[in-house]
Each structure stands twice: as C-alpha cells, then as structure tokens.
Tab-separated table of N, CA and C in Angstrom:
chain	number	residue	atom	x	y	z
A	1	UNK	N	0.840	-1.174	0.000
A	1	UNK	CA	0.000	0.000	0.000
A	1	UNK	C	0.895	1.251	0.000
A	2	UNK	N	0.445	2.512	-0.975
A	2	UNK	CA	1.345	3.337	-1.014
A	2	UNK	C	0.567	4.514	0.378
A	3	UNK	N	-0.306	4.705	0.249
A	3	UNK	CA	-1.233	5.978	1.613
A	3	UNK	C	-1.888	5.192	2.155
A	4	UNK	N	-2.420	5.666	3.105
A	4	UNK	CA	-3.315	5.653	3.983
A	4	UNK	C	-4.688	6.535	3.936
A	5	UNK	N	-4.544	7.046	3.211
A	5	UNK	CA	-5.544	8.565	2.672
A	5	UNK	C	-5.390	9.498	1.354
A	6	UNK	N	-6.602	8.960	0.848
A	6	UNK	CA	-6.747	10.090	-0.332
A	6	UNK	C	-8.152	11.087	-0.005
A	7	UNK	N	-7.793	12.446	0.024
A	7	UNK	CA	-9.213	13.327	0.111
A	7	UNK	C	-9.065	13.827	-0.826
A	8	UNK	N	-10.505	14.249	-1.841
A	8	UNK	CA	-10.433	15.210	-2.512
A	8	UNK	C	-11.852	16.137	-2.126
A	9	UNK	N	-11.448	17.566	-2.651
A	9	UNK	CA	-12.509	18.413	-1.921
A	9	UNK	C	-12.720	19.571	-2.915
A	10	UNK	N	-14.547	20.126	-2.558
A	10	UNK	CA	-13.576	21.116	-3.625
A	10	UNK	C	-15.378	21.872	-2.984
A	11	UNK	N	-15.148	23.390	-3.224
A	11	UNK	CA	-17.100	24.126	-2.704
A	11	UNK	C	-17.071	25.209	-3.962
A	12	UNK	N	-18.183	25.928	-3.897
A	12	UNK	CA	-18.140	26.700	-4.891
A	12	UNK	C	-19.195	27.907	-4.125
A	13	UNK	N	-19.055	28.627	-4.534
A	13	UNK	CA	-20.152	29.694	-3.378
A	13	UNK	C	-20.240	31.468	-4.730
A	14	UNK	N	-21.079	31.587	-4.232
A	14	UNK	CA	-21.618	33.155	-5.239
A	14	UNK	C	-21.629	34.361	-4.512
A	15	UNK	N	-21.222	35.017	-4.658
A	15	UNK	CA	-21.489	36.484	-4.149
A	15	UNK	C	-21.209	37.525	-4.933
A	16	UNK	N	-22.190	37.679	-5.821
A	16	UNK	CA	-21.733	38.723	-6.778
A	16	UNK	C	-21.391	38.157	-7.839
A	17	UNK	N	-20.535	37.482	-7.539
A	17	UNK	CA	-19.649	36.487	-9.071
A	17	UNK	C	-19.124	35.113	-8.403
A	18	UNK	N	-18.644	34.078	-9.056
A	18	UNK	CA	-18.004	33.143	-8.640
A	18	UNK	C	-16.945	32.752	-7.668
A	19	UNK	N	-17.126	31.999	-6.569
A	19	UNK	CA	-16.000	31.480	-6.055
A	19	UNK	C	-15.983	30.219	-5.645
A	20	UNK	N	-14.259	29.844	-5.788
A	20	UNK	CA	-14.174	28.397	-6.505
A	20	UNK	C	-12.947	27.402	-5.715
A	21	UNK	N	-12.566	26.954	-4.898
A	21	UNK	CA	-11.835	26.024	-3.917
A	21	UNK	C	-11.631	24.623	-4.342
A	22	UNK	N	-11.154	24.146	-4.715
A	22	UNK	CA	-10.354	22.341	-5.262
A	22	UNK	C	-9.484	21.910	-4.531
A	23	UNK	N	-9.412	20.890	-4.222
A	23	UNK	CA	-7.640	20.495	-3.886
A	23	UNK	C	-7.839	18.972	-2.891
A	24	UNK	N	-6.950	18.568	-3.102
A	24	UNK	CA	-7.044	17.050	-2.234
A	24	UNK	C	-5.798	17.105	-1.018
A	25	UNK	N	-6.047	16.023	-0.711
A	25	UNK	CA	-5.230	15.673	1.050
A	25	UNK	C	-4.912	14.131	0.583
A	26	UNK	N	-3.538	14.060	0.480
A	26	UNK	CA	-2.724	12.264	1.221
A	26	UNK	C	-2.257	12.275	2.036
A	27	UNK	N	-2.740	10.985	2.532
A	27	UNK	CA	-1.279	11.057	3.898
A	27	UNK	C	-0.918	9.806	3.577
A	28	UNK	N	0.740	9.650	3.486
A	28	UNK	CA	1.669	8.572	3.264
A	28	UNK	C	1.454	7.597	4.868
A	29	UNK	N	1.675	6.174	5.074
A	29	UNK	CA	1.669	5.284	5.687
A	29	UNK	C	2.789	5.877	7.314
A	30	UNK	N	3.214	7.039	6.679
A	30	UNK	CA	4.236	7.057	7.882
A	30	UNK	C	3.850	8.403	8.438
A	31	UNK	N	2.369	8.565	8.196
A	31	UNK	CA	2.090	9.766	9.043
A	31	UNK	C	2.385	11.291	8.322
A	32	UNK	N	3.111	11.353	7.189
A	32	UNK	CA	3.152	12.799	6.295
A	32	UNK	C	2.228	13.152	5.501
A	33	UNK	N	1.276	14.150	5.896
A	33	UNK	CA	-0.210	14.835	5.259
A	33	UNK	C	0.630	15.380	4.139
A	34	UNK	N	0.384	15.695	3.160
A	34	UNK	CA	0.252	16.339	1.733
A	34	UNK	C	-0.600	17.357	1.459
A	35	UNK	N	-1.329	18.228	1.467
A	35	UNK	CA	-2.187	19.143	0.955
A	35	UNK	C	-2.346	19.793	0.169
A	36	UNK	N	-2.948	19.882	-1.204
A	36	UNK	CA	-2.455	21.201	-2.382
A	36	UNK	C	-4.039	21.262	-2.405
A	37	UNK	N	-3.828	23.126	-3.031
A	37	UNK	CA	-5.908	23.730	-2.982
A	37	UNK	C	-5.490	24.851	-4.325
A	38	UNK	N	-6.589	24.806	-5.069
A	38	UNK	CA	-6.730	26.260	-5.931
A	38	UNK	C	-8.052	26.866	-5.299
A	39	UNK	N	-7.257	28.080	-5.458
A	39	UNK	CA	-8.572	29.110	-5.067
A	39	UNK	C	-8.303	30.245	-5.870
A	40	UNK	N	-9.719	30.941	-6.037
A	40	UNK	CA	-10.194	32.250	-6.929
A	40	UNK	C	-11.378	32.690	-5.793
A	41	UNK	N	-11.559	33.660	-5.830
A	41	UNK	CA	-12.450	34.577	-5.165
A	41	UNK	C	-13.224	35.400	-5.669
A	42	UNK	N	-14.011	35.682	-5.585
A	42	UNK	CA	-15.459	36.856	-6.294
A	42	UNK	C	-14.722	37.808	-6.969
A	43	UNK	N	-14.295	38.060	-7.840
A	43	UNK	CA	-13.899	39.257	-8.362
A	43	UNK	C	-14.664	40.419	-7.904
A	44	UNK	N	-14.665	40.855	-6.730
A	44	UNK	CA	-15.420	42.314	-6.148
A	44	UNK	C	-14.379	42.837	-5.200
A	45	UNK	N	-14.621	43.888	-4.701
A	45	UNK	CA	-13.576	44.801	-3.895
A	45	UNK	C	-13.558	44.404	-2.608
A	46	UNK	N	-15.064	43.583	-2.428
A	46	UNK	CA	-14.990	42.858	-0.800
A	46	UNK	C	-13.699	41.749	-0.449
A	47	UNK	N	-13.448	41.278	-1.499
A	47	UNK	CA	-12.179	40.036	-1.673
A	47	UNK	C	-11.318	40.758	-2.088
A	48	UNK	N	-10.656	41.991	-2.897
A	48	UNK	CA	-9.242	42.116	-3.223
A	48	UNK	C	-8.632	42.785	-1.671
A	49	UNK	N	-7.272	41.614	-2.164
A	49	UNK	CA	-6.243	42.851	-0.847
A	49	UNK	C	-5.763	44.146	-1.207
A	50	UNK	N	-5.664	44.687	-0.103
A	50	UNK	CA	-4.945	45.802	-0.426
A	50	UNK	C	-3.280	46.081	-0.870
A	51	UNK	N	-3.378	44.701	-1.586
A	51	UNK	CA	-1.871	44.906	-2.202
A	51	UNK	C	-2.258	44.444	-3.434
A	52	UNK	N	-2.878	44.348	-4.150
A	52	UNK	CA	-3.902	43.771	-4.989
A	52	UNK	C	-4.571	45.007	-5.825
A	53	UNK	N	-4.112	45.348	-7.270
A	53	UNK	CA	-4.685	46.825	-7.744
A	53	UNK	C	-5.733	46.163	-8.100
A	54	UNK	N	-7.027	47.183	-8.411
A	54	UNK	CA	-8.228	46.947	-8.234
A	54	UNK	C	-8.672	46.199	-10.273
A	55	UNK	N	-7.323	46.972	-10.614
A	55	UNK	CA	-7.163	46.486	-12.284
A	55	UNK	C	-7.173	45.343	-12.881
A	56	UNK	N	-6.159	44.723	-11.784
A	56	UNK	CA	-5.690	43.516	-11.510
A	56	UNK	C	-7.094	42.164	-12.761
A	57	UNK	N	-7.800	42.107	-11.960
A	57	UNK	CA	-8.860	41.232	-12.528
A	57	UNK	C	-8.712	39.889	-11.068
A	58	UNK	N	-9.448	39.122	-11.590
A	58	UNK	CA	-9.779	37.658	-10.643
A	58	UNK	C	-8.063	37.616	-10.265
A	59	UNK	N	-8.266	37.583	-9.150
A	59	UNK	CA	-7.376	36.630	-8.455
A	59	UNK	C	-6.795	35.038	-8.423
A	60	UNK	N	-6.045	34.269	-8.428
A	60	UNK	CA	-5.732	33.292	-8.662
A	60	UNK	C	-4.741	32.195	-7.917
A	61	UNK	N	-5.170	31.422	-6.643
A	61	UNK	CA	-3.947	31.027	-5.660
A	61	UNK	C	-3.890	29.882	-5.550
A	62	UNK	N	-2.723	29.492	-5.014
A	62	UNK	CA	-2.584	28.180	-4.687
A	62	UNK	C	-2.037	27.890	-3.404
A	63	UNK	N	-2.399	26.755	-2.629
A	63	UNK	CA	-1.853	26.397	-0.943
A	63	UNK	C	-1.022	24.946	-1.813
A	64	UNK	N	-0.016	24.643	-0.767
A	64	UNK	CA	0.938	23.671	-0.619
A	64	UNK	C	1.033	23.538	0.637
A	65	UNK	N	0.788	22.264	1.196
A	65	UNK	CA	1.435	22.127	2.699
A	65	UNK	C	1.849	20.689	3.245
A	66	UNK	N	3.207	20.664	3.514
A	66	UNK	CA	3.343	19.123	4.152
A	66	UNK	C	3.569	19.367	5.517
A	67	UNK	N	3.015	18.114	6.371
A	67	UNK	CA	3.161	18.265	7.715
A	67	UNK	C	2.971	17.013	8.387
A	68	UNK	N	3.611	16.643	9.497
A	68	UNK	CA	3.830	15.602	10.368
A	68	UNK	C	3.626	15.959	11.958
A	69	UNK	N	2.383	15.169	12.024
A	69	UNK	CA	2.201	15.409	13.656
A	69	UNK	C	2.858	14.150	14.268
A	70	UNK	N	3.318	14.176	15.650
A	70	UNK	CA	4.006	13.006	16.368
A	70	UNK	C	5.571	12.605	15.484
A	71	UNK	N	5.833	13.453	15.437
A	71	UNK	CA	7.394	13.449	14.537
A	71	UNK	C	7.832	11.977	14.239
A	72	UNK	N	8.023	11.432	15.488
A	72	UNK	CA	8.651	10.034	15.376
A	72	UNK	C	7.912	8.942	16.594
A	73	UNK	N	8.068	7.962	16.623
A	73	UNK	CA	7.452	7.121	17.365
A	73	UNK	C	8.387	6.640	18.819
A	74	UNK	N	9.065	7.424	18.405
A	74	UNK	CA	10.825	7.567	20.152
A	74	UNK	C	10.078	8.341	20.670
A	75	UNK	N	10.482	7.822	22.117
A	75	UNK	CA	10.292	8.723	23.361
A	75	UNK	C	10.990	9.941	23.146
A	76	UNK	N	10.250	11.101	23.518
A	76	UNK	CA	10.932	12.675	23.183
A	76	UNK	C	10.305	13.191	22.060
A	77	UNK	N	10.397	12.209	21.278
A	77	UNK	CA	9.962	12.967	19.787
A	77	UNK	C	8.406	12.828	19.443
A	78	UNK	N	7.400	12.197	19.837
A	78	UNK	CA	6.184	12.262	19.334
A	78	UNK	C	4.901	13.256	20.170
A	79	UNK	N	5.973	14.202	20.670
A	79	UNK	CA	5.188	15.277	21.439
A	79	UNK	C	5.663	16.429	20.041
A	80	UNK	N	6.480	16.291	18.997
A	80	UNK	CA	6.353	17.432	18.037
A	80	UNK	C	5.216	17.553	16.985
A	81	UNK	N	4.915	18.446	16.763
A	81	UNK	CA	4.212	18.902	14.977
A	81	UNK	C	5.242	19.440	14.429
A	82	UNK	N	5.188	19.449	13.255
A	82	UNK	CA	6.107	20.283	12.037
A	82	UNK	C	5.369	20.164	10.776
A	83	UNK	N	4.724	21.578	10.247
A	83	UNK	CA	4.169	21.855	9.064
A	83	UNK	C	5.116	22.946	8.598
A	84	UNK	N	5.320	22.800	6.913
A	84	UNK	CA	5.238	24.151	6.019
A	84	UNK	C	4.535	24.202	5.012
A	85	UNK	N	4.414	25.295	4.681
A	85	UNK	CA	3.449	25.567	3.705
A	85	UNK	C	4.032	27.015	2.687
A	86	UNK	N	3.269	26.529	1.512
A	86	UNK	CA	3.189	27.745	0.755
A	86	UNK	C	1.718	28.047	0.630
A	87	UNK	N	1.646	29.706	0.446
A	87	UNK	CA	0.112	30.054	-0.472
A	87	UNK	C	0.839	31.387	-1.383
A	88	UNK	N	0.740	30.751	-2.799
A	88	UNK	CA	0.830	31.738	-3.698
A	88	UNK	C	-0.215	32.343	-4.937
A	89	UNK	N	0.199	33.628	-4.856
A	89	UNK	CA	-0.691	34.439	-6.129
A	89	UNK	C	-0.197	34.029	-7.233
A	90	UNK	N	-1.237	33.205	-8.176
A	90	UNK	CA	-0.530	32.395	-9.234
A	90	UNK	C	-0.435	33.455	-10.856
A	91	UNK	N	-1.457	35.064	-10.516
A	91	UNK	CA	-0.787	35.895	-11.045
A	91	UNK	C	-0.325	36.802	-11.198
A	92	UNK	N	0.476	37.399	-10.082
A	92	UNK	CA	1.639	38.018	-9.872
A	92	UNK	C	2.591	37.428	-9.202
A	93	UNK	N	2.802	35.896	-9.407
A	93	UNK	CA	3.867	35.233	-8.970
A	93	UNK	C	4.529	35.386	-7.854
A	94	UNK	N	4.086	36.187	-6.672
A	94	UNK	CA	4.491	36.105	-5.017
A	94	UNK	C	3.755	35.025	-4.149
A	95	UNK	N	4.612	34.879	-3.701
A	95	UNK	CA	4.060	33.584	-2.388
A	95	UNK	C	4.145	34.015	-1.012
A	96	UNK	N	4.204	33.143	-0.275
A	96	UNK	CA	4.122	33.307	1.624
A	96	UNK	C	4.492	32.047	1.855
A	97	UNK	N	5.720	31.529	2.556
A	97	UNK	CA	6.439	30.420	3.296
A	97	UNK	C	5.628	30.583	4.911
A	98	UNK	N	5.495	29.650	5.007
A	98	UNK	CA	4.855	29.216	6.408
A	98	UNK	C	5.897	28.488	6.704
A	99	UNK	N	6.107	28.083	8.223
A	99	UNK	CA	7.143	27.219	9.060
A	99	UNK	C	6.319	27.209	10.512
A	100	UNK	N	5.681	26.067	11.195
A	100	UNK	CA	4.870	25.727	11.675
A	100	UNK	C	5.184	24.761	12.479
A	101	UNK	N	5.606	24.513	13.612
A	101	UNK	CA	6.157	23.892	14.573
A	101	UNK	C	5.409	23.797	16.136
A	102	UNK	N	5.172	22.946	16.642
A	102	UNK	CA	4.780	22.680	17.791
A	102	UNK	C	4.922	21.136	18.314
A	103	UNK	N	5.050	21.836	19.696
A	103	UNK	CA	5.768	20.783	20.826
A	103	UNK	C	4.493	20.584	22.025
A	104	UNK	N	4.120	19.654	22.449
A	104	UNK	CA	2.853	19.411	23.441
A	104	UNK	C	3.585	18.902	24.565
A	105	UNK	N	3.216	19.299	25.508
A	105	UNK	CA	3.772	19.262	27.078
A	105	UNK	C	2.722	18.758	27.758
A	106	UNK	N	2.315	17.196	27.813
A	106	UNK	CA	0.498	16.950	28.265
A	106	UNK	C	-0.161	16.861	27.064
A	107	UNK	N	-1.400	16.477	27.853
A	107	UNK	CA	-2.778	16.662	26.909
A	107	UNK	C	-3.341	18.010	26.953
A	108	UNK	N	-3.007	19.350	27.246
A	108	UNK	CA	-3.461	20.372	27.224
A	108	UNK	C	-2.808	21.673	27.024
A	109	UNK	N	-1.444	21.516	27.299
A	109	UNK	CA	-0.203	22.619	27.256
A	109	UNK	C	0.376	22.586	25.914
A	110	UNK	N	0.685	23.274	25.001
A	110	UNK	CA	1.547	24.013	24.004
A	110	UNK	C	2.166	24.820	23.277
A	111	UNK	N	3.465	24.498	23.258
A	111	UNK	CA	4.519	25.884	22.476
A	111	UNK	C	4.338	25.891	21.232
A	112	UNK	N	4.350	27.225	20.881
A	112	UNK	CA	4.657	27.017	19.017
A	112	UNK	C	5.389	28.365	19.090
A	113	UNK	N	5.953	27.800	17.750
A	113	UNK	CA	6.611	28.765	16.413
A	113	UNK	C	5.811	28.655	15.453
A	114	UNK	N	5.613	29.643	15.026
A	114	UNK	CA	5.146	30.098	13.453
A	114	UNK	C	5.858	31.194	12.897
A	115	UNK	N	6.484	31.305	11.811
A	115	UNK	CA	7.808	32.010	10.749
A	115	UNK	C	6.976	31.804	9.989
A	116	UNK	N	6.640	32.916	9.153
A	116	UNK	CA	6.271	33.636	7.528
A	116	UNK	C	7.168	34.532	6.924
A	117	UNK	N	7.350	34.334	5.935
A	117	UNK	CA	8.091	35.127	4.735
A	117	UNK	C	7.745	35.077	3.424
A	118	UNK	N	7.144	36.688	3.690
A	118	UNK	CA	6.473	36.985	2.312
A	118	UNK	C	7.694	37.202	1.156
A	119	UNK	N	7.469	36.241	-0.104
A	119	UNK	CA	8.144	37.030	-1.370
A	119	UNK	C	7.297	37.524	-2.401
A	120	UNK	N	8.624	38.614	-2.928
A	120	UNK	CA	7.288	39.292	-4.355
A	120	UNK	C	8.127	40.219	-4.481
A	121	UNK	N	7.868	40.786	-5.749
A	121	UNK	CA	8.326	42.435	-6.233
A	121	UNK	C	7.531	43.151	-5.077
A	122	UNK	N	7.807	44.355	-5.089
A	122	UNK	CA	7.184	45.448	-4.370
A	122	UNK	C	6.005	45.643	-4.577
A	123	UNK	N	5.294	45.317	-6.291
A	123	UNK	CA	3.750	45.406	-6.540
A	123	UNK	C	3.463	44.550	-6.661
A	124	UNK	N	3.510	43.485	-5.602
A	124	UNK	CA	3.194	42.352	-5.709
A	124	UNK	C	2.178	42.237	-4.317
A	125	UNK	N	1.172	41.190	-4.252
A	125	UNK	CA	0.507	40.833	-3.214
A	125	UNK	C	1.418	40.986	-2.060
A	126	UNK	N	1.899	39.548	-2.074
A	126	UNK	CA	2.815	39.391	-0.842
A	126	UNK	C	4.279	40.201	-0.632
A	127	UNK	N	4.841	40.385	-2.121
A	127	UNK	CA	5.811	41.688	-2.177
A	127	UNK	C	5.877	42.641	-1.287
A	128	UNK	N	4.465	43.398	-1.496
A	128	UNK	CA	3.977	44.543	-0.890
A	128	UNK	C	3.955	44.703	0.472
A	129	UNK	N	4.063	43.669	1.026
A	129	UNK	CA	3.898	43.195	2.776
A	129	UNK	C	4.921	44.177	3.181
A	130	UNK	N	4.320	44.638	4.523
A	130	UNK	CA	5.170	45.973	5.218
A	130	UNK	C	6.409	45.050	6.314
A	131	UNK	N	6.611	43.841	5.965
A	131	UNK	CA	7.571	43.478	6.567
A	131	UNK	C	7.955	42.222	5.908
A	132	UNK	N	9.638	42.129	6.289
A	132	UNK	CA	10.391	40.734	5.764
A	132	UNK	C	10.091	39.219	6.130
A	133	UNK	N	9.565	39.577	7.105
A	133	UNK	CA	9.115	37.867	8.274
A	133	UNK	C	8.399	38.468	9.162
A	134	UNK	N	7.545	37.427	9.599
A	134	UNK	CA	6.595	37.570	10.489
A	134	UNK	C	7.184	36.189	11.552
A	135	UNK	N	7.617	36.262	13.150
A	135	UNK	CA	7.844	35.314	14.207
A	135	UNK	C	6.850	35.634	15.171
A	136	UNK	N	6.317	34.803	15.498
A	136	UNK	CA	5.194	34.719	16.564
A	136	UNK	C	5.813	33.299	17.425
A	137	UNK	N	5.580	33.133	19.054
A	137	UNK	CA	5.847	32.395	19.601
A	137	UNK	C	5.197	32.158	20.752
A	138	UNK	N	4.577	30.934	21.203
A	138	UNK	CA	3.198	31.185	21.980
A	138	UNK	C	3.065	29.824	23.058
A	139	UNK	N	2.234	29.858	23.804
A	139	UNK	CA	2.136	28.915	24.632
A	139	UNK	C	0.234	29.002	24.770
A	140	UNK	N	-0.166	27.494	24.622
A	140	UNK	CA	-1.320	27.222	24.692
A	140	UNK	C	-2.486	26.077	25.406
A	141	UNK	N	-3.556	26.379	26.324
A	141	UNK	CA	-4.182	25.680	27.046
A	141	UNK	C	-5.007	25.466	26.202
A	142	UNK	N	-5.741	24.049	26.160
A	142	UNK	CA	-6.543	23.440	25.164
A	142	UNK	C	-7.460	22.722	26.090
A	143	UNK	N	-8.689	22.240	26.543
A	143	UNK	CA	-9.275	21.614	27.563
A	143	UNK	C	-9.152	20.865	26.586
C-alpha cells in the first residue's frame, strides 16, 4: 500500500460572481499529510487585498502544505508537529512560506513557532507586505 488517505474536496459559493476552492489531502503510511488547494475569489472589492490593484482582474492562488504530527514514534519525539506551507498568487507570482512547529507538554499545554516570509516584487501581493518575516511564539491551554 502506497497511503493511507486520499481526500479530494472542492465548494463553490456566489457572491456577486463566482467562487471556486479544489484540492485534495494524502497522507503517506508514515504519518506525512500532503495538501495542495486552488482558489479564486469573487472578483469584487470585498475580496481584493490591499496589495492587490483593483485592475488587476480575478485573483488566482494556490496552498501547498506538508506536515507531520508526532514526529517520530521515540520517546521525546512524538510530542512534536512540524508543518510548512506555501500560499501563492498564481498571477503576480508572489508567495508566503509558512514554518509551523509545535511541541505538546500533556494533553493540554503548548509551544509554538510560526515564521512567515512573504516574497514578491514590491507590486506584488505578498511583495507589498510591510515586513520581511513575520515570528510569533506562543504557549497554549486546550481543555
């Protein structure tokens, strides 16, 4: 057997004009999720970003994400997560790196890291971002 899981998914919703979501989920036998999605959004001003000229036309993106919860099956190691991800504007060619990490202390306590780094020209979606990286670092109660 090569997976353990094939999803495929996909919604479609109206507001004004079309919007449109696809994409499937594997997960390999050893616990590594897979994820890829296309998305488009209503062509209206309620959905463009503000890095996003209004000229522009439909929008056009894509998600990528691999990730492993319970890292390894050793003592020490199956208290980690580790995801990354991309989501890019498929036309103005900028993306966003995700780096996604967490450690569980219990059934209710957890640390994370999350690291983003937007790329792009300057008139670009993610280009345009008023900063180089985004680090956030956190601790969390979960009942």
């Amino acid at each position: 057997m090569v997976g353990q899981a094939w999803e495929l998914h996909s919604e479609a919703a109206w507001r004004e004009h079309p919007a449109v979501v696809a994409g499937a989920k594997y997960t390999l036998n050893n616990g590594v999720t897979f994820t890829g999605e296309f998305f488009t959004p209503p062509n209206i001003p309620y959905y463009q970003s503000s890095g996003v000229s209004p000229l522009a036309g439909r929008q056009h993106y894509a998600f990528l994400n691999a990730g492993k919860t319970r890292l390894r099956e050793l003592p020490g190691w199956k208290e980690w997560d580790v995801s990354g991800s991309i989501v890019t504007n498929l036309d103005d060619h900028s993306f966003a790196s995700v780096l996604d990490v967490n450690r569980w202390f219990g059934k209710h306590v957890s640390a994370h890291l999350h690291l983003e780094v937007p790329v792009g020209g300057k008139s670009s979606q993610y280009g345009a971002a008023p900063y180089s990286e985004a680090t956030s670092l956190g601790v969390r109660f979960q009942l």
